[in-house]
C-alpha atoms as a PDB file:
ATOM      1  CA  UNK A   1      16.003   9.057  -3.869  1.00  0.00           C
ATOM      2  CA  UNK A   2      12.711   7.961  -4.776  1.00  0.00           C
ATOM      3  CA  UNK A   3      11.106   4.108  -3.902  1.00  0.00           C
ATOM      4  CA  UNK A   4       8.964   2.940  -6.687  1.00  0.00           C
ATOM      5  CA  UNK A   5       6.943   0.005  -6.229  1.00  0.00           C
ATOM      6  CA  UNK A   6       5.277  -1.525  -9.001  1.00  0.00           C
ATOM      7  CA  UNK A   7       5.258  -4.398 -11.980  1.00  0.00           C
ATOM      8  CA  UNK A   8       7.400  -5.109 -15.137  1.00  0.00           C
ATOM      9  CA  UNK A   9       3.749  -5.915 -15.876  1.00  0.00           C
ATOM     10  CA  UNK A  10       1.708  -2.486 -15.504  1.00  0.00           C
ATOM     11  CA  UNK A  11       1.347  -0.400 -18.157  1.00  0.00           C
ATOM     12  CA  UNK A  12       1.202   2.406 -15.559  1.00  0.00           C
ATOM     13  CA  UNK A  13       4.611   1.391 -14.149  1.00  0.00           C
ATOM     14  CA  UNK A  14       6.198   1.258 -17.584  1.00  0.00           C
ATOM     15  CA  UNK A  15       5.196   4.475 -18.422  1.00  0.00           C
ATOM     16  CA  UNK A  16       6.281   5.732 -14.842  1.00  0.00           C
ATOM     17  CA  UNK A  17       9.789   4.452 -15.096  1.00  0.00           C
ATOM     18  CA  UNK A  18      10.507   5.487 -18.606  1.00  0.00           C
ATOM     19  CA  UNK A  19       8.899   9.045 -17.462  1.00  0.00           C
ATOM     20  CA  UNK A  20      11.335   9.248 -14.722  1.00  0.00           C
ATOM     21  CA  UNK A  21      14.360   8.238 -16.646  1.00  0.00           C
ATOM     22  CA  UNK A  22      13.399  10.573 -19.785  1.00  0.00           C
ATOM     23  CA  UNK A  23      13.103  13.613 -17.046  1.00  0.00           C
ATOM     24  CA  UNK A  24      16.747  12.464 -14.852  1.00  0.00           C
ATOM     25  CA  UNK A  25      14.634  11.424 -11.736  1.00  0.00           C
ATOM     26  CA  UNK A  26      16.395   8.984  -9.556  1.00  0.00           C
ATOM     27  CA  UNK A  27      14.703   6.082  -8.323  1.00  0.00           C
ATOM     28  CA  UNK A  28      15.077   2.744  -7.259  1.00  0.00           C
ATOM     29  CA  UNK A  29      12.157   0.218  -8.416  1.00  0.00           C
ATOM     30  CA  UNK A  30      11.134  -2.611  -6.413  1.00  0.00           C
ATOM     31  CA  UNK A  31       9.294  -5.238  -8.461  1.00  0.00           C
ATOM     32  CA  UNK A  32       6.371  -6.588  -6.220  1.00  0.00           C
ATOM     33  CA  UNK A  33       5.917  -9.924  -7.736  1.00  0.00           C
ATOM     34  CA  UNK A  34       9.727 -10.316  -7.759  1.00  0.00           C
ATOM     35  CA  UNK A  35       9.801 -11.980  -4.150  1.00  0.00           C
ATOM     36  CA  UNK A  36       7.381 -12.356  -1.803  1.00  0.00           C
ATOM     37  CA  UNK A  37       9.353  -9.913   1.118  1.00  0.00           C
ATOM     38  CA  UNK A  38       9.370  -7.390  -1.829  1.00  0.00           C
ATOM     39  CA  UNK A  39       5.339  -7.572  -2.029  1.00  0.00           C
ATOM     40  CA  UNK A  40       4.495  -7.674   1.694  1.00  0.00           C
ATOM     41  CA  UNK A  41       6.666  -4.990   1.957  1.00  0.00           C
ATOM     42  CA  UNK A  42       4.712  -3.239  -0.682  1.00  0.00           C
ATOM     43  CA  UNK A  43       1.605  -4.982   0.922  1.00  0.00           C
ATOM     44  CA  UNK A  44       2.266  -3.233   4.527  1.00  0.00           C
ATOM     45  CA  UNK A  45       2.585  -0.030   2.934  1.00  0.00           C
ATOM     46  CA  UNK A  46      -0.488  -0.408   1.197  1.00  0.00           C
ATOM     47  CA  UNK A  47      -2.586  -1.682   4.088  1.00  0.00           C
ATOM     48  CA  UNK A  48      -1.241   1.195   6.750  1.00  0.00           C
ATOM     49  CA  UNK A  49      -1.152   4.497   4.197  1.00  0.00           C
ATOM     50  CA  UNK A  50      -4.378   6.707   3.518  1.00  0.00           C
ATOM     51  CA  UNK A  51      -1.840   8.163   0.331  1.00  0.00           C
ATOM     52  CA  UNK A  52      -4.038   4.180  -0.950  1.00  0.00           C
ATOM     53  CA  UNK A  53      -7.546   5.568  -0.493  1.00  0.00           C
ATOM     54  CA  UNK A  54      -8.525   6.747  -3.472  1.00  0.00           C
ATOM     55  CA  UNK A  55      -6.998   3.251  -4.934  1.00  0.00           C
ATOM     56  CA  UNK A  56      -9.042   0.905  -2.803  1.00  0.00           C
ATOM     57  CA  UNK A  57     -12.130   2.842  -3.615  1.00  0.00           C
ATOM     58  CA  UNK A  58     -11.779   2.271  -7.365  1.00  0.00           C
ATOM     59  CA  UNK A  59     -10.622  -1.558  -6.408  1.00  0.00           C
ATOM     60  CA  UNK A  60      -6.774  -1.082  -7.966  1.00  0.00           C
ATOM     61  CA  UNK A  61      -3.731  -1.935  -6.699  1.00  0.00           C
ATOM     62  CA  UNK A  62      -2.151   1.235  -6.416  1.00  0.00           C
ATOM     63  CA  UNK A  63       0.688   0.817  -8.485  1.00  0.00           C
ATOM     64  CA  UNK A  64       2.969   2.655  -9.260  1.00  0.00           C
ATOM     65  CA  UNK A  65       3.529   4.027  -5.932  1.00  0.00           C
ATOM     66  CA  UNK A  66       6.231   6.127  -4.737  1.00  0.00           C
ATOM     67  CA  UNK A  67       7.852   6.817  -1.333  1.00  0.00           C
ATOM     68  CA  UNK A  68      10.002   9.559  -0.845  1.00  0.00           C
ATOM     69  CA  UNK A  69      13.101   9.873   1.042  1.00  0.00           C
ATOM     70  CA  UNK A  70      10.979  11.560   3.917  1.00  0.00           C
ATOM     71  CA  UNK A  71       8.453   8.911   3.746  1.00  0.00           C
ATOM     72  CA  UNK A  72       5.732  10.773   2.122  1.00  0.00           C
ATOM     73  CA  UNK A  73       3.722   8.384  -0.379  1.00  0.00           C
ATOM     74  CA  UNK A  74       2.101   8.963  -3.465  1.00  0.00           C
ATOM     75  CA  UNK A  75       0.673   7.901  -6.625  1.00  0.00           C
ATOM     76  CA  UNK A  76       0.469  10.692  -9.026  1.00  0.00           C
ATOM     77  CA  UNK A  77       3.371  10.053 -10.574  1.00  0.00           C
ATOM     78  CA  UNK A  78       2.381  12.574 -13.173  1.00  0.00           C
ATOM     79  CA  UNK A  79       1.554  14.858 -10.387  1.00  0.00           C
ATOM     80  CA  UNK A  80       4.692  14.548  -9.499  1.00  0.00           C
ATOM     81  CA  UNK A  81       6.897  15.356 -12.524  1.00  0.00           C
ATOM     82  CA  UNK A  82       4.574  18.540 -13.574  1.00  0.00           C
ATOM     83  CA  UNK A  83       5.580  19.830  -9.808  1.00  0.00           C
ATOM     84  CA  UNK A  84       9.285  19.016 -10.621  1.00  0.00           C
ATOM     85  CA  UNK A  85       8.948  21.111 -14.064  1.00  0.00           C
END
């Protein structure tokens, strides 16, 4: 099953998690500004994956992000549920 870390906040992580609920994708989300172990969890991810790169440069957070069960992180969500199609 899918990690999603983002906000109740983000408009990207709104649309994310109704996306993946419309489409049957399990998840579980972890709200980052929920408790502080959820964001420095969210934080060490962040600070130790390249899959952030691209967010960085543009000066976002990089939310929504998404780990899968094998580890592998990424942020196109929408990426993501055209490959599932």
């Amino acid at each position: 099953m899918l990690k999603v870390y983002g906000t109740k906040i983000c408009p990207d992580c709104i649309a994310c998690e109704a996306s993946f609920k419309k489409y049957g994708i399990g998840y579980e989300f972890v709200n980052i500004f929920a408790t502080m172990p959820d964001f420095k969890e969210f934080l060490r991810l962040r600070d130790a994956s390249p899959a952030f790169a691209h967010a960085k440069e543009q000066g976002s957070a990089g939310i929504p992000a998404c780990v899968k069960e094998d580890g592998e992180i990424f942020t196109d969500w929408e990426g993501f549920l055209k490959d599932q199609a």
